[in-house]
Short mmCIF file of C-alpha atoms in Angstrom, two decimals:
data_model
loop_
_atom_site.label_atom_id
_atom_site.label_comp_id
_atom_site.label_asym_id
_atom_site.label_seq_id
_atom_site.Cartn_x
_atom_site.Cartn_y
_atom_site.Cartn_z
CA MET A 198 24.68 0.54 20.32
CA ASN A 199 23.25 4.02 19.84
CA GLU A 200 24.08 3.86 16.16
CA TYR A 201 22.05 0.69 15.70
CA VAL A 202 19.04 2.20 17.47
CA GLU A 203 19.26 5.19 15.15
CA ILE A 204 19.42 2.92 12.09
CA VAL A 205 16.36 0.99 13.30
CA ILE A 206 14.39 4.18 14.00
CA ARG A 207 15.28 5.66 10.62
CA SER A 208 14.33 2.42 8.84
CA VAL A 209 11.01 2.25 10.65
CA CYS A 210 10.29 5.87 9.75
CA VAL A 211 11.04 5.20 6.07
CA LEU A 212 8.85 2.09 6.15
CA ALA A 213 6.01 3.99 7.79
CA ALA A 214 6.27 6.80 5.22
CA PHE A 215 6.39 4.19 2.48
CA LEU A 216 3.22 2.53 3.73
CA VAL A 217 1.29 5.74 4.41
CA LEU A 218 2.25 8.22 1.67
CA PRO A 219 1.31 6.05 -1.36
CA LEU A 220 -2.09 5.37 0.20
CA VAL A 221 -2.59 9.08 0.80
CA VAL A 222 -1.68 9.78 -2.83
CA GLY A 223 -3.96 6.97 -3.99
CA GLN A 224 -6.88 8.28 -1.97
CA THR A 225 -6.17 11.80 -3.23
CA GLU A 226 -6.25 10.48 -6.75
CA HIS A 227 -9.62 8.81 -6.11
CA LYS A 228 -11.13 12.01 -4.79
CA VAL A 229 -9.40 14.57 -7.02
CA MET A 230 -10.08 12.58 -10.19
CA ALA A 231 -13.72 12.12 -9.16
CA HIS A 232 -14.28 15.81 -8.52
CA MET A 233 -12.51 16.77 -11.73
CA GLN A 234 -14.97 14.54 -13.54
CA GLY A 235 -17.98 15.93 -11.68
CA ARG A 236 -18.30 12.91 -9.39
CA LEU A 237 -17.87 12.44 -5.65
CA GLY A 238 -15.63 9.37 -5.67
CA PRO A 239 -15.59 6.93 -2.74
CA MET A 240 -18.06 8.07 -0.07
CA GLU A 241 -18.98 4.96 1.91
CA ALA A 242 -15.89 3.17 3.26
CA GLY A 243 -15.00 4.57 6.68
CA ARG A 244 -18.08 6.83 6.66
CA PHE A 245 -16.32 10.19 6.30
CA HIS A 246 -15.88 10.81 2.55
CA GLY A 247 -14.71 7.26 1.99
CA TRP A 248 -11.32 7.76 3.64
CA ALA A 249 -10.90 4.01 4.19
CA GLN A 250 -11.55 3.03 0.56
CA LEU A 251 -7.98 1.89 -0.15
CA ILE A 252 -7.90 -0.14 3.07
CA ALA A 253 -11.10 -1.85 1.95
CA ASP A 254 -9.51 -2.43 -1.47
CA GLY A 255 -6.48 -3.94 0.23
CA VAL A 256 -8.66 -6.34 2.23
CA LYS A 257 -10.42 -7.33 -0.98
CA PHE A 258 -7.13 -7.96 -2.80
CA ALA A 259 -5.85 -10.05 0.12
CA GLN A 260 -8.90 -12.31 -0.10
CA LYS A 261 -8.41 -13.11 -3.78
CA GLU A 262 -6.81 -16.24 -5.08
CA ASP A 263 -3.22 -15.91 -6.21
CA VAL A 264 -3.29 -17.37 -9.72
CA VAL A 265 -0.11 -18.19 -11.61
CA PRO A 266 -0.79 -19.04 -15.28
CA LEU A 267 0.34 -22.45 -16.50
CA ALA A 268 2.38 -20.94 -19.32
CA ALA A 269 4.09 -18.43 -17.04
CA ASP A 270 7.76 -18.42 -16.15
CA LYS A 271 6.71 -19.06 -12.59
CA ARG A 272 9.61 -17.85 -10.49
CA VAL A 273 10.07 -14.62 -12.46
CA PHE A 274 6.31 -14.11 -12.45
CA ARG A 275 6.22 -14.34 -8.65
CA VAL A 276 9.25 -12.13 -8.03
CA ALA A 277 8.30 -9.30 -10.43
CA PRO A 278 5.81 -7.39 -8.20
CA ALA A 279 8.23 -7.42 -5.27
CA LEU A 280 10.96 -5.89 -7.43
CA GLY A 281 8.86 -2.83 -8.18
CA ILE A 282 7.82 -2.17 -4.65
CA VAL A 283 11.19 -2.79 -2.99
CA SER A 284 13.01 -0.53 -5.42
CA TYR A 285 10.81 2.43 -4.54
CA LEU A 286 11.23 1.67 -0.83
CA LEU A 287 15.00 1.83 -1.29
CA ALA A 288 14.62 5.04 -3.28
CA LEU A 289 12.50 6.71 -0.60
CA ALA A 290 15.17 6.03 2.01
CA VAL A 291 17.57 8.62 0.60
CA ILE A 292 15.06 11.45 0.10
CA PRO A 293 15.59 14.06 2.83
CA PHE A 294 12.59 15.57 4.64
CA GLY A 295 14.67 17.88 6.80
CA PRO A 296 18.32 18.79 7.43
CA ASP A 297 18.58 15.77 9.74
CA PHE A 298 15.36 14.01 8.83
CA PHE A 299 16.14 11.33 6.26
CA GLY A 300 16.47 7.56 6.05
CA ALA A 301 20.07 7.54 4.91
CA ASN A 302 22.49 10.16 3.66
CA VAL A 303 24.35 8.35 0.91
CA PRO A 304 27.18 10.38 -0.70
CA GLY A 305 25.93 9.39 -4.16
CA GLY A 306 22.27 9.55 -3.16
CA LEU A 307 21.04 10.86 -6.49
CA VAL A 308 22.79 8.10 -8.43
CA TRP A 309 21.44 5.53 -6.00
CA LEU A 310 17.93 6.91 -6.40
CA LEU A 311 17.98 6.85 -10.19
CA ALA A 312 19.50 3.39 -10.23
CA VAL A 313 16.97 1.73 -7.92
CA SER A 314 13.95 3.50 -9.39
CA GLY A 315 15.02 2.15 -12.79
CA ILE A 316 14.90 -1.35 -11.29
CA GLY A 317 11.24 -0.73 -10.44
CA THR A 318 10.44 -0.43 -14.12
CA LEU A 319 12.40 -3.62 -14.66
CA GLY A 320 9.82 -5.40 -12.46
CA THR A 321 7.12 -4.44 -14.95
CA LEU A 322 9.27 -5.70 -17.81
CA MET A 323 9.79 -9.02 -15.98
CA ALA A 324 6.06 -9.29 -15.36
CA GLY A 325 5.31 -8.74 -19.04
CA TRP A 326 7.90 -11.25 -20.17
CA SER A 327 7.05 -14.01 -17.70
CA SER A 328 3.26 -13.91 -17.96
CA GLY A 329 3.11 -16.08 -21.06
CA ASN A 330 0.54 -13.73 -22.57
CA LYS A 331 0.84 -11.77 -25.81
CA TYR A 332 -0.76 -8.64 -24.39
CA SER A 333 1.57 -8.75 -21.42
CA LEU A 334 4.54 -9.26 -23.70
CA LEU A 335 3.54 -6.25 -25.82
CA GLY A 336 3.09 -4.22 -22.64
CA GLY A 337 6.46 -5.38 -21.36
CA MET A 338 8.17 -4.41 -24.60
CA ARG A 339 6.55 -1.00 -24.52
CA THR A 340 7.72 -0.63 -20.91
CA ALA A 341 11.25 -1.42 -22.03
CA ALA A 342 11.04 1.08 -24.89
CA GLN A 343 9.69 3.70 -22.53
CA LEU A 344 12.38 3.01 -19.93
CA VAL A 345 15.13 3.40 -22.52
CA SER A 346 13.81 6.65 -23.96
CA TYR A 347 12.71 8.42 -20.78
CA GLU A 348 15.54 7.37 -18.48
CA LEU A 349 17.89 9.47 -20.60
CA PRO A 350 16.24 12.92 -20.16
CA LEU A 351 15.58 12.04 -16.51
CA ILE A 352 19.25 11.36 -15.86
CA LEU A 353 20.34 14.40 -17.88
CA VAL A 354 18.23 16.82 -15.83
CA CYS A 355 19.24 15.12 -12.58
CA ALA A 356 22.84 15.65 -13.68
CA SER A 357 21.96 19.30 -14.21
CA PHE A 358 20.72 19.62 -10.64
CA ALA A 359 23.80 17.81 -9.36
CA ILE A 360 26.12 20.13 -11.30
CA ALA A 361 24.28 23.19 -10.02
CA ALA A 362 24.65 21.97 -6.45
CA GLY A 363 28.14 20.56 -6.88
CA SER A 364 27.03 17.46 -5.01
CA LEU A 365 25.48 14.06 -5.68
CA SER A 366 24.13 13.70 -2.14
CA MET A 367 20.44 14.51 -1.77
CA VAL A 368 21.10 16.43 1.43
CA GLY A 369 23.98 18.25 -0.25
CA ILE A 370 21.79 19.30 -3.19
CA ALA A 371 19.05 20.55 -0.88
CA GLN A 372 21.58 22.53 1.16
CA ALA A 373 23.05 24.13 -1.96
CA TRP A 374 19.62 25.22 -3.15
CA ASN A 375 18.78 28.90 -3.49
CA PRO A 376 15.65 30.62 -4.86
CA TRP A 377 17.34 31.38 -8.20
CA TRP A 378 17.01 27.70 -9.02
CA LEU A 379 13.29 28.23 -9.57
CA ILE A 380 14.09 30.05 -12.83
CA TRP A 381 17.53 28.67 -13.56
CA GLN A 382 16.41 25.06 -13.39
CA LEU A 383 12.84 25.54 -14.61
CA PRO A 384 13.23 23.74 -17.99
CA GLY A 385 14.92 20.89 -16.18
CA ALA A 386 12.08 20.65 -13.68
CA ILE A 387 9.49 20.47 -16.47
CA VAL A 388 11.48 17.79 -18.28
CA PHE A 389 11.83 15.92 -15.00
CA LEU A 390 8.09 16.03 -14.34
CA VAL A 391 7.21 14.77 -17.82
CA ALA A 392 9.91 12.09 -17.84
CA ALA A 393 8.97 10.95 -14.33
CA THR A 394 5.32 10.61 -15.33
CA ALA A 395 6.41 8.55 -18.32
CA GLU A 396 8.77 6.48 -16.19
CA LEU A 397 5.88 5.65 -13.87
CA GLN A 398 3.72 4.72 -16.89
CA ARG A 399 1.08 7.12 -15.74
CA PRO A 400 -1.40 8.62 -18.18
CA PRO A 401 -0.86 10.30 -20.64
CA PHE A 402 2.18 8.01 -20.98
CA ASP A 403 0.44 4.75 -20.05
CA MET A 404 0.90 2.97 -23.39
CA PRO A 405 2.39 -0.12 -21.67
CA VAL A 406 -0.66 -0.70 -19.47
CA ALA A 407 -3.28 0.90 -21.77
CA ASP A 408 -6.28 -0.94 -20.40
CA SER A 409 -8.43 -0.30 -23.46
CA GLU A 410 -6.07 -1.97 -25.90
CA LEU A 411 -3.61 -4.09 -23.91
CA VAL A 412 -5.95 -4.94 -21.02
CA MET A 413 -3.44 -3.66 -18.41
CA GLY A 414 -0.44 -5.00 -20.38
CA PRO A 415 2.10 -6.59 -18.03
CA TYR A 416 -0.46 -6.83 -15.21
CA THR A 417 -3.04 -8.81 -17.21
CA GLU A 418 -2.31 -12.15 -15.56
CA TYR A 419 -1.87 -10.87 -12.03
CA THR A 420 -4.47 -11.28 -9.32
CA GLY A 421 -4.86 -10.60 -5.64
CA LEU A 422 -1.99 -9.28 -3.61
CA ARG A 423 0.56 -9.39 -6.42
CA PHE A 424 -1.64 -7.13 -8.52
CA ALA A 425 -2.14 -4.87 -5.50
CA LEU A 426 1.64 -4.67 -5.13
CA PHE A 427 1.92 -3.34 -8.69
CA LEU A 428 -0.72 -0.71 -7.95
CA LEU A 429 1.01 0.21 -4.70
CA ALA A 430 4.32 0.43 -6.56
CA GLU A 431 2.74 2.90 -8.99
CA TYR A 432 1.66 5.18 -6.15
CA ALA A 433 4.95 4.69 -4.31
CA GLY A 434 6.58 5.74 -7.58
CA ILE A 435 4.51 8.92 -7.66
CA VAL A 436 5.60 9.64 -4.08
CA VAL A 437 9.28 9.03 -4.84
CA MET A 438 9.28 11.08 -8.05
CA SER A 439 7.27 13.97 -6.58
CA PHE A 440 9.45 14.23 -3.50
CA LEU A 441 12.59 13.80 -5.57
CA LEU A 442 11.58 16.76 -7.72
CA ALA A 443 10.65 18.72 -4.59
CA ALA A 444 14.06 17.96 -3.12
CA LEU A 445 15.93 18.85 -6.31
CA TRP A 446 14.08 21.88 -7.58
CA LEU A 447 12.32 23.36 -4.55
CA GLY A 448 15.08 22.82 -2.03
CA ALA A 449 13.39 20.10 0.04
CA TRP A 450 12.97 21.61 3.51
CA ALA A 451 13.68 25.20 2.44
CA GLY A 452 11.21 27.52 4.16
CA PRO A 453 10.67 29.15 7.55
CA PHE A 454 12.07 27.18 10.53
CA PRO A 455 13.73 24.46 8.41
CA HIS A 456 14.92 22.50 11.45
CA SER A 457 11.53 22.12 13.10
CA LEU A 458 9.08 22.53 10.20
CA GLY A 459 11.21 21.33 7.29
CA TRP A 460 9.29 18.08 6.94
CA LEU A 461 6.04 20.07 6.52
CA TRP A 462 7.42 22.20 3.66
CA MET A 463 8.74 19.05 2.05
CA LEU A 464 5.35 17.33 2.35
CA ILE A 465 3.59 20.35 0.85
CA LYS A 466 6.06 20.67 -2.05
CA GLY A 467 5.98 16.96 -2.83
CA GLY A 468 2.20 16.96 -2.47
CA ILE A 469 1.91 19.70 -5.10
CA PHE A 470 3.86 17.64 -7.64
CA ALA A 471 1.85 14.51 -6.80
CA PHE A 472 -1.29 16.56 -7.38
CA VAL A 473 0.01 17.77 -10.75
CA ILE A 474 0.78 14.18 -11.78
CA ILE A 475 -2.80 13.22 -10.87
CA TRP A 476 -4.16 16.31 -12.62
CA ILE A 477 -2.48 15.64 -15.96
CA ARG A 478 -3.77 12.10 -15.80
CA VAL A 479 -7.32 13.40 -15.69
CA ALA A 480 -6.89 16.22 -18.19
CA TRP A 481 -4.86 14.75 -21.03
CA PRO A 482 -5.52 11.88 -23.42
CA ARG A 483 -3.10 9.00 -23.85
CA LEU A 484 -0.28 9.37 -26.36
CA ARG A 485 0.22 6.86 -29.14
CA GLU A 486 3.38 4.74 -28.95
CA ASP A 487 5.17 6.68 -31.71
CA GLN A 488 4.11 10.03 -30.26
CA LEU A 489 5.48 8.86 -26.94
CA GLN A 490 8.92 8.19 -28.44
CA ARG A 491 8.77 11.49 -30.34
CA VAL A 492 8.15 13.45 -27.14
CA ALA A 493 11.15 11.80 -25.51
CA TRP A 494 13.73 12.05 -28.27
CA LEU A 495 12.68 15.24 -30.06
CA GLY A 496 11.26 17.13 -27.10
CA LEU A 497 12.74 16.17 -23.77
CA VAL A 498 16.29 15.15 -24.67
CA PRO A 499 17.14 18.45 -26.47
CA ILE A 500 15.60 20.50 -23.64
CA ALA A 501 17.50 18.43 -21.08
CA LEU A 502 20.78 18.93 -22.98
CA LEU A 503 20.07 22.65 -23.24
CA GLN A 504 19.38 22.76 -19.49
CA LEU A 505 22.65 20.95 -18.87
CA ALA A 506 24.50 23.57 -20.93
CA ILE A 507 22.73 26.45 -19.15
CA THR A 508 23.59 24.94 -15.79
CA ALA A 509 27.22 24.39 -16.76
CA VAL A 510 27.59 27.99 -17.97
CA GLY A 511 25.87 29.26 -14.84
CA VAL A 512 28.13 27.27 -12.55
CA VAL A 513 31.28 28.40 -14.38
CA VAL A 514 30.19 32.06 -14.40
CA THR A 515 29.15 32.18 -10.74
CA SER A 516 32.17 30.29 -9.41
CA GLN A 517 34.63 32.81 -10.89
CA MET B 152 2.46 23.19 -31.79
CA SER B 153 0.74 26.21 -30.24
CA LYS B 154 -2.63 24.53 -30.85
CA PHE B 155 -1.28 21.46 -29.06
CA LEU B 156 -0.18 23.51 -26.05
CA THR B 157 -3.42 25.50 -25.82
CA GLY B 158 -5.29 22.21 -26.00
CA LEU B 159 -3.31 20.90 -23.03
CA ALA B 160 -3.93 24.12 -21.10
CA LYS B 161 -7.63 23.98 -21.88
CA GLY B 162 -7.80 20.43 -20.55
CA MET B 163 -6.16 21.51 -17.31
CA ALA B 164 -8.48 24.52 -16.99
CA THR B 165 -11.64 22.52 -17.63
CA THR B 166 -10.77 19.84 -15.10
CA ALA B 167 -9.77 22.46 -12.52
CA ARG B 168 -13.05 24.30 -12.99
CA THR B 169 -15.03 21.08 -12.65
CA MET B 170 -13.11 20.21 -9.50
CA VAL B 171 -14.09 23.39 -7.68
CA THR B 172 -17.74 23.29 -8.77
CA HIS B 173 -20.15 21.19 -6.75
CA ALA B 174 -20.63 17.66 -8.07
CA PRO B 175 -24.25 17.06 -9.14
CA THR B 176 -24.25 13.61 -7.51
CA GLN B 177 -27.17 12.87 -5.17
CA GLN B 178 -26.19 10.46 -2.39
CA TYR B 179 -29.30 8.36 -2.96
CA PRO B 180 -29.79 5.94 -0.07
CA HIS B 181 -28.81 8.67 2.40
CA VAL B 182 -30.61 11.50 0.65
CA GLN B 183 -33.90 11.01 -1.15
CA PRO B 184 -33.68 12.14 -4.77
CA ASP B 185 -35.35 15.36 -5.80
CA LEU B 186 -37.68 13.96 -8.45
CA PRO B 187 -39.32 16.16 -11.08
CA ASP B 188 -43.12 16.59 -11.30
CA ARG B 189 -45.01 13.73 -12.96
CA SER B 190 -42.18 11.27 -12.34
CA ARG B 191 -42.99 7.81 -13.66
CA GLY B 192 -41.99 5.50 -10.84
CA VAL B 193 -44.68 2.88 -10.65
CA ILE B 194 -48.32 2.41 -11.73
CA ALA B 195 -50.87 2.45 -8.90
CA LEU B 196 -54.38 1.01 -9.07
CA LEU B 197 -57.52 2.52 -7.52
CA GLU B 198 -59.49 -0.69 -7.36
CA GLU B 199 -62.93 0.90 -6.76
CA ASN B 200 -62.73 2.72 -10.08
CA CYS B 201 -61.82 -0.32 -12.15
CA THR B 202 -64.67 -1.84 -14.16
CA SER B 203 -62.57 -4.66 -15.62
CA CYS B 204 -63.17 -3.16 -19.05
CA MET B 205 -59.80 -4.58 -20.18
CA LEU B 206 -58.91 -1.48 -22.22
CA CYS B 207 -55.57 -1.13 -20.42
CA ALA B 208 -54.68 -4.79 -20.86
CA ARG B 209 -55.49 -4.63 -24.57
CA GLU B 210 -53.64 -1.36 -25.18
CA CYS B 211 -50.54 -2.45 -23.30
CA PRO B 212 -47.77 -2.78 -25.94
CA ASP B 213 -45.99 -5.58 -24.13
CA TRP B 214 -49.00 -7.33 -22.58
CA CYS B 215 -47.88 -6.99 -19.01
CA ILE B 216 -51.30 -6.40 -17.44
CA TYR B 217 -53.27 -9.41 -16.24
CA ILE B 218 -56.97 -9.02 -15.43
CA ASP B 219 -59.42 -11.67 -14.25
CA SER B 220 -63.03 -10.87 -13.38
CA HIS B 221 -66.42 -12.42 -13.04
CA LYS B 222 -69.95 -11.07 -13.37
CA GLU B 223 -72.23 -10.71 -10.38
CA THR B 224 -75.95 -10.25 -10.59
CA VAL B 225 -77.53 -7.55 -8.49
CA PRO B 226 -81.17 -8.31 -7.62
CA PRO B 227 -83.68 -5.68 -8.77
CA GLY B 228 -84.17 -2.85 -6.30
CA PRO B 229 -87.85 -1.89 -6.56
CA GLU B 230 -90.47 -4.50 -7.29
CA GLY B 231 -90.81 -5.33 -10.99
CA GLY B 232 -87.35 -4.04 -11.94
CA ARG B 233 -84.82 -6.13 -13.75
CA ALA B 234 -81.72 -7.69 -12.32
CA ARG B 235 -78.47 -5.95 -13.30
CA GLN B 236 -74.98 -7.37 -13.73
CA HIS B 237 -71.65 -5.81 -12.94
CA ASN B 238 -68.03 -6.91 -13.13
CA MET B 239 -66.16 -7.96 -10.00
CA LEU B 240 -62.38 -7.63 -10.29
CA ASP B 241 -60.67 -10.86 -9.18
CA ARG B 242 -57.16 -10.17 -10.25
CA PHE B 243 -55.31 -7.14 -11.51
CA ALA B 244 -51.57 -7.57 -11.89
CA ILE B 245 -48.81 -5.66 -13.66
CA ASP B 246 -45.55 -7.40 -14.49
CA PHE B 247 -42.98 -4.64 -13.97
CA SER B 248 -40.27 -6.83 -15.45
CA LEU B 249 -42.09 -6.36 -18.78
CA CYS B 250 -43.57 -2.90 -18.28
CA MET B 251 -41.77 -0.21 -20.27
CA TYR B 252 -43.40 2.67 -18.41
CA CYS B 253 -45.06 4.08 -21.54
CA GLY B 254 -48.15 5.08 -19.56
CA ILE B 255 -50.62 4.08 -22.28
CA CYS B 256 -52.69 2.10 -19.75
CA ILE B 257 -53.06 5.22 -17.62
CA GLU B 258 -53.98 7.37 -20.63
CA VAL B 259 -56.48 4.90 -21.92
CA CYS B 260 -58.31 4.16 -18.65
CA PRO B 261 -61.77 5.78 -18.99
CA PHE B 262 -62.54 5.52 -15.26
CA ASP B 263 -59.38 6.97 -13.68
CA ALA B 264 -58.39 3.73 -12.04
CA LEU B 265 -54.67 3.88 -12.91
CA PHE B 266 -52.21 6.56 -11.78
CA TRP B 267 -48.55 7.36 -12.02
CA SER B 268 -46.71 7.28 -8.70
CA PRO B 269 -43.16 8.60 -8.22
CA GLU B 270 -42.37 5.62 -5.96
CA PHE B 271 -39.40 3.75 -7.44
CA GLU B 272 -37.91 1.65 -4.64
CA TYR B 273 -39.33 -1.73 -5.58
CA ALA B 274 -36.28 -3.34 -7.17
CA ASP B 275 -35.97 -7.03 -6.43
CA GLY B 276 -33.35 -9.74 -6.60
CA ASP B 277 -35.66 -12.09 -8.50
CA ILE B 278 -37.38 -11.05 -11.72
CA ARG B 279 -40.46 -13.12 -10.82
CA ASN B 280 -41.08 -10.93 -7.79
CA LEU B 281 -41.73 -7.96 -10.05
CA LEU B 282 -45.21 -9.24 -10.90
CA HIS B 283 -47.29 -7.13 -8.51
CA GLU B 284 -50.91 -7.99 -7.68
CA LYS B 285 -53.73 -5.54 -7.07
CA GLU B 286 -53.16 -5.40 -3.31
CA LYS B 287 -49.65 -4.06 -3.85
CA LEU B 288 -50.78 -1.79 -6.68
CA GLY B 289 -53.47 -0.45 -4.36
CA GLU B 290 -50.94 0.29 -1.62
CA TRP B 291 -49.08 2.52 -4.05
CA MET B 292 -52.18 4.73 -4.36
CA ARG B 293 -51.04 6.42 -1.15
CA THR B 294 -47.89 7.64 -2.91
CA VAL B 295 -49.75 9.22 -5.83
CA PRO B 296 -49.36 13.01 -5.62
CA PRO B 297 -52.30 15.37 -6.30
CA PRO B 298 -52.46 16.36 -9.97
CA GLU B 299 -50.08 19.12 -11.00
CA PRO B 300 -51.66 22.46 -11.96
CA ILE B 301 -51.74 23.07 -15.68
CA ASP B 302 -48.63 24.87 -16.87
CA PRO B 303 -49.08 28.59 -17.56
CA GLY B 304 -49.58 29.16 -21.27
CA ALA B 305 -50.59 25.56 -21.89
CA ALA B 306 -52.47 25.01 -25.13
CA THR B 307 -56.22 24.96 -24.73
CA GLY B 308 -57.54 22.41 -27.15
CA SER B 309 -61.14 21.77 -28.11
CA ASP B 310 -61.43 19.47 -25.07
CA ALA B 311 -60.69 22.39 -22.78
CA VAL B 312 -63.63 24.41 -24.08
CA ALA B 313 -67.07 23.90 -22.53
CA PRO B 314 -69.61 22.30 -24.91
CA GLY B 315 -71.89 25.33 -24.92
CA GLU B 316 -69.08 27.73 -25.84
CA ALA B 317 -67.88 25.55 -28.69
CA ALA B 318 -71.26 25.79 -30.40
CA GLY B 319 -71.33 29.56 -30.18
#
């Protein structure tokens, strides 16, 4: 009986974090991007500095008509947004916020995380394919190309972290962390950040949705709540990737009083990466499709392989 | 490659600097804007000064001023004088949906009947409501600020010199 209560409480906590954190990141993006561009951003909704802007947006999306194009592959079209959002929910469940503060401690947590977050991108591909729209199809194909090329460096550097820790469990990796990782795993962390941004199709890697040339690509035909789900999935993706990097590279709850304040350190560390992902969106221009592939195959993959070698040598040397 | 990386770093630095500097945005409906001197908001009419000479209406590049008037005869004052006529202004209207705020009407008015006012809050949902009659134009006279002092070092043209001095 007690076990079931614990499962329910943990699930509710994950769900609450999943509903709150992406909105916080979204609101931060509104405000940070505005100030970086010399604007104020939302100021009206909720009176105090527009804190309720995303809630107002949500209400607006809910009121809109849910249009399914005649030429669309209707069932796939309807399922696609859910796929993205659910996959990130499942991913968030295994990210630890404290030594005992996590949704689930899966032995192969890292593998699970990479697998389900890949499915999220698949939702975008399904949306692009099923919309019955050339722009969406182009966007979907670009998503697929991006998934193929950036999943590889992402998995390679995650493997590096796993080798360094000697564990595939997220909690295990965080427990094995020590401050030397900051230097030892630095190239891996940079590759992870770049590859994660690309995986989320965030600028400067937003070729698939490029609104100025593909009019939002796979999302062109979506309206109302389904479109909102895609947007929410993007921010949930930022949350998952930022906190994943914080858990892998910065030791999750590592800091003073890890048992009582661990969640705070984790929130701060993840928040920093989320901020960086927002920052590079504002600062850098979008890459062209061929440049995007070049960055992945000629830049990230060699660095990731090098990081893997460095990690392997380090583990062998220190274990003797 | 190094140029590429410095470019990326510069982008980050510029955005970071902008983020920590105060945004120039003025929260308009909550805070009244700080308008510069001689702001061209709307054209106000001082009806007493208008002689219906029509100069403004004729100079207006887009013909947005409408004037109607009639003549009234004033009986002679002292015995044996002659009756005089003067113009009575019936209608003076400016269509602000046409007006391009060039200010020629104000420049050209010989009797100082037209003035710039900084008042700008007269937007309307219907374009036809932007045709304002002389009553409304007269109300805006209250918002006309006193004339600005001449800027230090302003050019003194021949107009600025008194007639007697010019001769000498």
